[in-house]
Coordinates of C-alpha atoms and ligand atoms in Angstrom, one line a residue:
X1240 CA -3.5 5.5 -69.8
X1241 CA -5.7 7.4 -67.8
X1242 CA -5.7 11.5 -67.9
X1243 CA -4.6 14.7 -65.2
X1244 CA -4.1 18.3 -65.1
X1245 CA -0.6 19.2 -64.3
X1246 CA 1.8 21.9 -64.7
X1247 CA 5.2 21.8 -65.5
X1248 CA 6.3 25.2 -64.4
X1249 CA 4.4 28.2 -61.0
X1250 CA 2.2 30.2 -63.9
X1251 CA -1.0 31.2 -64.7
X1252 CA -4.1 29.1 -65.3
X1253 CA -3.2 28.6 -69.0
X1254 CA -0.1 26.6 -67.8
X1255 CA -2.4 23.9 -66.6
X1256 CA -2.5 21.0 -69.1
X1257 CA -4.5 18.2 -69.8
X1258 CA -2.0 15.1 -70.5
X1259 CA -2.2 11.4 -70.2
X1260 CA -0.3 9.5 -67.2
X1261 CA 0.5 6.1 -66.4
X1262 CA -1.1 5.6 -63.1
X1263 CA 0.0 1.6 -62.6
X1264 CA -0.6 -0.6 -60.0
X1265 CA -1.5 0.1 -56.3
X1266 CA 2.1 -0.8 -54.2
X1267 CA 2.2 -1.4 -50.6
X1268 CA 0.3 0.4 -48.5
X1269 CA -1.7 2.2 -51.6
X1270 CA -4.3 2.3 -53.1
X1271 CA -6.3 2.7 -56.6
X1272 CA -8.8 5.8 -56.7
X1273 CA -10.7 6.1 -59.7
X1274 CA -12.3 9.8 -59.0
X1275 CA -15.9 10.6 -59.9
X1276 CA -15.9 13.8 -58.7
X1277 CA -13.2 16.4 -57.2
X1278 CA -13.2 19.3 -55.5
X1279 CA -11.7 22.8 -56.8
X1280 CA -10.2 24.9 -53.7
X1281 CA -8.3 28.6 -53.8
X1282 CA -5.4 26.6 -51.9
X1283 CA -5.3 25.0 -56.1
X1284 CA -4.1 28.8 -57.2
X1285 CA -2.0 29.1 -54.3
X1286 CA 0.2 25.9 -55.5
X1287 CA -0.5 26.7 -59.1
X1288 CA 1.0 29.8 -58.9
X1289 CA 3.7 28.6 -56.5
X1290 CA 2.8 30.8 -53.4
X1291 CA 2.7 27.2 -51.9
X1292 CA 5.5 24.8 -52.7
X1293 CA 4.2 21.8 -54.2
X1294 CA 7.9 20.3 -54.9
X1295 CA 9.0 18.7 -57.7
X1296 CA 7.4 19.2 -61.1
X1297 CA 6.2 18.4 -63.3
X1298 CA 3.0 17.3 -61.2
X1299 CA -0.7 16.8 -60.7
X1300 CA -2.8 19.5 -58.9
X1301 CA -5.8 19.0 -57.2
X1302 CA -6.1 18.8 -53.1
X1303 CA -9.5 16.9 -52.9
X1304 CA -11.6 13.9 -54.7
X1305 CA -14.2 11.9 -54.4
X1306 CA -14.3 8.0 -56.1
X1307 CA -14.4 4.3 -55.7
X1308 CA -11.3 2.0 -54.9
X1309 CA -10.7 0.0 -58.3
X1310 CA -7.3 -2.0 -56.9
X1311 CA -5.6 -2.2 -53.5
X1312 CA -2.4 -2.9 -53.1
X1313 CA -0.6 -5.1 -50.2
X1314 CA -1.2 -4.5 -46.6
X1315 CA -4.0 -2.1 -46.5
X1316 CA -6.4 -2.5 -43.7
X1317 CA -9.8 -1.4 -43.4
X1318 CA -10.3 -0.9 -47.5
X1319 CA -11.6 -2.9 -50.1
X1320 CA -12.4 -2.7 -53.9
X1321 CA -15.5 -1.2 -54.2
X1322 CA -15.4 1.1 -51.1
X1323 CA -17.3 4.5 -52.0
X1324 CA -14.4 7.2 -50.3
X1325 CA -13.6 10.8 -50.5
X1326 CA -10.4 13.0 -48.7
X1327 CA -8.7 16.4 -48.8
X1328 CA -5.2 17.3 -48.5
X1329 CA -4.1 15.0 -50.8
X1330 CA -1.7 16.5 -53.5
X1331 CA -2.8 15.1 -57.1
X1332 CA -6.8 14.8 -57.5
X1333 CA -7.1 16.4 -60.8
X1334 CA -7.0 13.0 -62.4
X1335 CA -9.1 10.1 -63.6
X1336 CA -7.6 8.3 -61.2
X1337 CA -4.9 7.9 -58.7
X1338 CA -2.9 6.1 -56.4
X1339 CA -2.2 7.3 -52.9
X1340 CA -2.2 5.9 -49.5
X1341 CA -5.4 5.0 -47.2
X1342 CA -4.3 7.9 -44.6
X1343 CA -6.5 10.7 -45.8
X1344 CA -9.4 9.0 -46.8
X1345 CA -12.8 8.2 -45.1
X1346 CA -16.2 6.2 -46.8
X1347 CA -18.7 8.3 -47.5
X1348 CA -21.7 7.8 -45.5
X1349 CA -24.4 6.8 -47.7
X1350 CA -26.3 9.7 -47.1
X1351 CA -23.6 11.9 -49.3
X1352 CA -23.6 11.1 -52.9
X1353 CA -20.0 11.5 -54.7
X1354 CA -20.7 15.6 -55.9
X1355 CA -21.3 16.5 -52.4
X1356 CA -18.6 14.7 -51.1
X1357 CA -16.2 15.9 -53.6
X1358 CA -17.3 19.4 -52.7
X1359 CA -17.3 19.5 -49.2
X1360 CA -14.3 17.3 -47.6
X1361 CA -11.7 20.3 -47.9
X1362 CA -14.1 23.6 -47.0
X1363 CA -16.5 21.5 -45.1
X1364 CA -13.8 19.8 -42.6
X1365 CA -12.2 23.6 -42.5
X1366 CA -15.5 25.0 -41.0
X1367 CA -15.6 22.6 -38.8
X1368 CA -11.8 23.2 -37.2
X1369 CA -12.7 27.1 -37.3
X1370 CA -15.8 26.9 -35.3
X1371 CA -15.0 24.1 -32.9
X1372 CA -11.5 24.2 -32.5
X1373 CA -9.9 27.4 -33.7
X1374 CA -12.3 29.4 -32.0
X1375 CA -14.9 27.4 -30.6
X1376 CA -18.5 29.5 -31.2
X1377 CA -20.9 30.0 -28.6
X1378 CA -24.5 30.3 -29.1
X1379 CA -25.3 34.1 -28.8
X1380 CA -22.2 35.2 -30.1
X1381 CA -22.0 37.7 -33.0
X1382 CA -19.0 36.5 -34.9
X1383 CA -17.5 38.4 -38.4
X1384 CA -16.7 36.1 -41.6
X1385 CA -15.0 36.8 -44.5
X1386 CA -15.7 36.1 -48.6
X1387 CA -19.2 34.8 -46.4
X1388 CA -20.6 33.7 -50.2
X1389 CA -17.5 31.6 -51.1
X1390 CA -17.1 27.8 -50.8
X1391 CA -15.7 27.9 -47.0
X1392 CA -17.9 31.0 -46.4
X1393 CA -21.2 29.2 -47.2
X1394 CA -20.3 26.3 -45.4
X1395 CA -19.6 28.7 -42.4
X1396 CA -22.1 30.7 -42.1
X1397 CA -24.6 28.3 -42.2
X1398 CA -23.3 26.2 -39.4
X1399 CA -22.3 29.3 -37.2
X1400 CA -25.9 30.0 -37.9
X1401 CA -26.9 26.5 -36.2
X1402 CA -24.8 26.6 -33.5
X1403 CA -26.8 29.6 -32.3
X1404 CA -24.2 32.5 -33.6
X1405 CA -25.4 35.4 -34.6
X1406 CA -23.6 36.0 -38.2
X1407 CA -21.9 39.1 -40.1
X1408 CA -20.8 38.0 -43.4
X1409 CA -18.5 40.3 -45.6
X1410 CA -18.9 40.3 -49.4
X1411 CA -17.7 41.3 -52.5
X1412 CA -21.1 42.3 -54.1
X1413 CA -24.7 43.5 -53.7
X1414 CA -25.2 39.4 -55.3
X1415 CA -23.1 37.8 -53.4
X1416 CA -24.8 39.6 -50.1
X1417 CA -28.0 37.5 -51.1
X1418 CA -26.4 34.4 -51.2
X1419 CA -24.8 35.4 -47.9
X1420 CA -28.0 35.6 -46.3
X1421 CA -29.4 32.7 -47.7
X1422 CA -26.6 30.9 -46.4
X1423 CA -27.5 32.5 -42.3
X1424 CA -25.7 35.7 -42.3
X1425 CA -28.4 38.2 -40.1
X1426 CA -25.5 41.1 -41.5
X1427 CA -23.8 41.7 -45.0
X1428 CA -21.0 44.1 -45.4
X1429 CA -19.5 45.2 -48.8
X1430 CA -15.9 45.1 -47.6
X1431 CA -15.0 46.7 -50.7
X1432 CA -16.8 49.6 -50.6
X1433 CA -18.0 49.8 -46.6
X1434 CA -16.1 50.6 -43.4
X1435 CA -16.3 46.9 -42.2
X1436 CA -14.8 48.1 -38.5
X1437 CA -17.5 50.9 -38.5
X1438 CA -20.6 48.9 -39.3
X1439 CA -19.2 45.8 -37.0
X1440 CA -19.0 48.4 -33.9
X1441 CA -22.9 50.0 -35.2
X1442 CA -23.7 46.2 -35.6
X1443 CA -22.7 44.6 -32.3
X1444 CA -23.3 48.0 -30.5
X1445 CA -19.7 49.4 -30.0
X1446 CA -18.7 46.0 -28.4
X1447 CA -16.9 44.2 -31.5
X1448 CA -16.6 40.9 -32.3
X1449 CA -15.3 37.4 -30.1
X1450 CA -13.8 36.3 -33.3
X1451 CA -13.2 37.1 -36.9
X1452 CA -12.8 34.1 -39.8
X1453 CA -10.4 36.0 -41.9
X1454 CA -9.7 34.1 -45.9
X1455 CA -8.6 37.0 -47.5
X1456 CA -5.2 38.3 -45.9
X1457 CA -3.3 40.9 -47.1
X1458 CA -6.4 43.4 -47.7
X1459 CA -8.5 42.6 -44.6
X1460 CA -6.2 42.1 -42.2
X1461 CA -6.8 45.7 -40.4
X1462 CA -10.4 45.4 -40.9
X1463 CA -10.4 42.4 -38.5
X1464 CA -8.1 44.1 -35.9
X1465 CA -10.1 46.8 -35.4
X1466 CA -13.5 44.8 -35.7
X1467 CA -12.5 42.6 -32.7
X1468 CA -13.5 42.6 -29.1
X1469 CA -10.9 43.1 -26.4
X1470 CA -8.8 39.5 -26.3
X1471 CA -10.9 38.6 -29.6
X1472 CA -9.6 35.8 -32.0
X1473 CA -8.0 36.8 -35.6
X1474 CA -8.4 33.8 -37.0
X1475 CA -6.5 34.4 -40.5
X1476 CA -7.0 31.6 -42.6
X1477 CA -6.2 32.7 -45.6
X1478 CA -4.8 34.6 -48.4
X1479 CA -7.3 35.0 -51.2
X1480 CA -5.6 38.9 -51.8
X1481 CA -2.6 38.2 -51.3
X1482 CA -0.1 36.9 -48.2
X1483 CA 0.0 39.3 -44.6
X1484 CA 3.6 39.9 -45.1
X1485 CA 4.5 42.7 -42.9
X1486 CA 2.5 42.0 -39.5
X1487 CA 4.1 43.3 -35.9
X1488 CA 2.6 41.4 -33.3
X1489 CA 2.7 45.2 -31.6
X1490 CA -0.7 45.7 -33.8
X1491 CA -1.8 42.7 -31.7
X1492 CA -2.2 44.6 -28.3
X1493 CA -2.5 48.0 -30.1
X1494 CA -6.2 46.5 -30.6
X1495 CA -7.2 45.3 -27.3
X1496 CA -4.4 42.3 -26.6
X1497 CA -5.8 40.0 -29.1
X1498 CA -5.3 36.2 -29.9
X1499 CA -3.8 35.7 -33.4
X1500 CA -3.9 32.3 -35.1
X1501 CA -2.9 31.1 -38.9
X1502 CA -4.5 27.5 -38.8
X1503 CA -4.0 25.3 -41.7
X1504 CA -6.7 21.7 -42.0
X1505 CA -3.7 19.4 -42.3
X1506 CA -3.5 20.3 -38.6
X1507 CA -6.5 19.5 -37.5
X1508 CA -6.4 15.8 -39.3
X1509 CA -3.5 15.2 -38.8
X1510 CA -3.7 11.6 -37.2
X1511 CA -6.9 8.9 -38.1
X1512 CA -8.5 9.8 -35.1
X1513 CA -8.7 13.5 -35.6
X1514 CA -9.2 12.9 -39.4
X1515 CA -12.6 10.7 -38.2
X1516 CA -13.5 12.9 -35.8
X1517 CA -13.7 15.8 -38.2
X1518 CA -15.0 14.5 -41.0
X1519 CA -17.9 12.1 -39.3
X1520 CA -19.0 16.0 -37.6
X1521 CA -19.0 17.1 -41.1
X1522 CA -21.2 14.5 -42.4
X1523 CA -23.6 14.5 -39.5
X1524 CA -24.4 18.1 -40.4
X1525 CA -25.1 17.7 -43.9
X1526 CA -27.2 14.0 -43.3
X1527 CA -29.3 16.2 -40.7
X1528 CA -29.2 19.3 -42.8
X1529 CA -27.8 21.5 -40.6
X1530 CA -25.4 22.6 -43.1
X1531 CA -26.0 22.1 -47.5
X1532 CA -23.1 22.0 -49.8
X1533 CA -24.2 24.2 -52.6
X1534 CA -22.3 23.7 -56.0
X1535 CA -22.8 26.4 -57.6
X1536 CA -20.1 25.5 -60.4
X1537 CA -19.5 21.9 -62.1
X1538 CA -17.0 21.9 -64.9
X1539 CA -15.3 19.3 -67.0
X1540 CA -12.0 18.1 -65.5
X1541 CA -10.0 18.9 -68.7
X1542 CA -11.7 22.6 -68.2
X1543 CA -9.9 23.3 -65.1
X1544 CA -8.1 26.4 -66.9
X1545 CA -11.2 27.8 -67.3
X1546 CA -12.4 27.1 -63.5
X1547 CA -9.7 28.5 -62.4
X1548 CA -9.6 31.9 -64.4
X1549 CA -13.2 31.9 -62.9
X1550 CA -12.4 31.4 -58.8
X1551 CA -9.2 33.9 -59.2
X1552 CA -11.4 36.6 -60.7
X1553 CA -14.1 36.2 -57.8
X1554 CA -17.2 35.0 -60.4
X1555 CA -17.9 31.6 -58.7
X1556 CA -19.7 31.2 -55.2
X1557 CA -20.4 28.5 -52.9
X1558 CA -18.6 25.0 -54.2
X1559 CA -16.8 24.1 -57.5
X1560 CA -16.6 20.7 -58.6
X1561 CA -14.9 19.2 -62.0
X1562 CA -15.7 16.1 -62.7
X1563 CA -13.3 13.6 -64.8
Ligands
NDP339 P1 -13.8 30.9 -52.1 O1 -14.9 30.2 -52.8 O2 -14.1 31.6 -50.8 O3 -13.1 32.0 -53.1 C1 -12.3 33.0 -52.7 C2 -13.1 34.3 -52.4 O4 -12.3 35.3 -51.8 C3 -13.6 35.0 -53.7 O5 -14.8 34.4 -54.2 C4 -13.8 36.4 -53.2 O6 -15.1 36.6 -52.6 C5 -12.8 36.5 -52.1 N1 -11.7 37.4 -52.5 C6 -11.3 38.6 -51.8 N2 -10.3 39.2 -52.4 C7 -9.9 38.4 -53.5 C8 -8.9 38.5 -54.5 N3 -8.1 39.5 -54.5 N4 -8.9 37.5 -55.4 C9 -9.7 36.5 -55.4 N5 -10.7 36.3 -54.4 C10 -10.8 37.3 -53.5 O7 -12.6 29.9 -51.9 P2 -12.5 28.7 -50.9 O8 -13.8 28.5 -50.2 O9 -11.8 27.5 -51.6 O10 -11.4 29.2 -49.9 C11 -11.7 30.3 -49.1 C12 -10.4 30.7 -48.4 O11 -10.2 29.8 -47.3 C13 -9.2 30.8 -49.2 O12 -8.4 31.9 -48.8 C14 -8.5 29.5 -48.9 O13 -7.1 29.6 -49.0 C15 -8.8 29.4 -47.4 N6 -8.7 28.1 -46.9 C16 -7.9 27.8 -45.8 C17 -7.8 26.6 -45.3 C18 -7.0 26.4 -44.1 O14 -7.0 25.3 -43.4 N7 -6.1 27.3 -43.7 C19 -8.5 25.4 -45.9 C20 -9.4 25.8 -46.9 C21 -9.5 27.1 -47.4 P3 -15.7 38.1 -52.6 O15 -15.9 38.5 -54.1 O16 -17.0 38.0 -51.9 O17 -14.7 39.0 -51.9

């Protein structure tokens, strides 16, 4: 018996329960994860609350780990027992261990120990699709980022920062400015209390912004509009305050006929190739230090309630990892 965090019914954090599963045997194609670390993501409070459909339940949350293979089953190439590997996008990491197939996982370089790897596949790899694919930044730009303390947040401003951007991040406090800054923002804006439009115009000199990273949805969704440039990129990522439900593409050109994109990472990595490709960028910016994972957060696994009562009410920053 091995143990998870599942729910049995869309709820609150308190619906999340700590019960013992019978993981088995690798079958073909699979393999046998035992987790030493894994990564807590706001996309966990989407599905635990059923914004996102998870299907069936009763199941195991989680979208990230990081472990070593115990077991592999039949006809699975390029893994072994005893392989060091991490993924995101995986439905069911809140476990001791788990079975799933080889298609989302990568070995961790050996650079990366297991916490930073938990913590950084599913926020790191989505930097990286943001600011090279998404919209790809260009050195001298001055780009706008939202919740710029948070786990994806960090991750981008820092590596904006290195690719020569020139970074405003918005924030939810007077503390989470500071680690803002720490993490390359040149700007902070309270977005709770400032005009974010207003000081992006005074910031960038009436000429806006090429692009805005926007996590937080439903209440920052006019405060990127009117913060971009003329054919700038809303890049809306995100719904950390709730889903953009009533959006007419008329507000689109209303701004300055603007490009309007709602990515999601399973995209991105959606074949090996891509999935390498992302991933091996990711770890050659944290080997070279170009980027740092900071987990700011590290909580039992069977105290996932609690981490999650914490990330819904805005009190973590930077990365969260639970570990089993
Ligand atoms: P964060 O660590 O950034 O936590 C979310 C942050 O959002 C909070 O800390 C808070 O920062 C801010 N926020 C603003 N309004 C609210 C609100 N009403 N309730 C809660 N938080 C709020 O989380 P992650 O780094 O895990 O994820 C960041 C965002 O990126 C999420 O929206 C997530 O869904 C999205 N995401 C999207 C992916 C994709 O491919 N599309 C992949 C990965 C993440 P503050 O107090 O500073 O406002």
């Amino acid at each position: 018996m091995t143990k998870a965090i599942r729910i049995h019914e869309y709820g609150d954090a308190d619906n999340m329960k700590w019960e013992n599963v019978n993981v088995g045997a690798p079958g073909e194609g699979e393999v046998r994860v035992k987790h030493t670390a894994i990564g807590l993501n706001f996309i966990d409070i989407y599905q635990r609350t059923g914004l996102y459909d998870i299907g069936a339940l009763p199941a195991t949350l989680g979208m990230e780990g990081a472990g070593i293979i115990e077991e592999v089953g039949a006809s699975v190439d390029g893994f072994v027992a005893g392989d060091r590997v991490a993924y995101a996008m995986e439905l069911g990491a809140y476990s001791e261990a788990r079975l799933m197939t080889t298609d989302r996982l990568v070995k961790i370089p050996a650079g990366i120990d297991d916490h930073t790897a938990a913590a950084m596949m599913l926020q790191g790899m989505t930097a990286q699709y943001l600011l090279k694919s998404s919209y790809p930044v260009q050195a001298g730009d001055t780009i706008l980022i939202m919740a710029a303390a948070g786990g994806v947040g960090q991750i981008l401003s820092q590596w904006a920062k290195y690719l020569g951007a020139k970074v405003i991040g918005c924030v939810g406090s007077e503390a989470k400015a500071e680690l803002a800054k720490d993490a390359g923002c040149d700007h902070t804006i309270l977005y709770n209390t400032e005009d974010v439009a207003q000081r992006v115009h005074d910031i960038t000199g009436g000429a806006g912004v090429p692009v805005s990273y926007d996590s937080i949805g439903q209440a920052t969704v006019q405060a990127s509009l009117d913060s971009l440039m003329p054919a700038g990129f809303f890049i809306s990522f995100g719904n950390a305050s709730g889903p953009i439900t009533d959006f007419n593409p008329g507000m689109l050109a209303m701004n300055g006929s603007l490009y309007m994109q709602r990515p999601t990472l399973a995209t991105f990595t959606r074949n090996r190739e891509l999935l390498n490709a992302v991933a091996g960028d990711l770890f050659d910016a944290v080997v070279s230090g170009a980027v740092s994972i900071n987990i700011n957060q590290t909580y039992p696994l069977a105290e996932t309630v609690q981490a999650h009562k914490d990330m819904e009410s805005r009190s973590t920053t930077g990365s969260t990892i639970l570990i089993p």
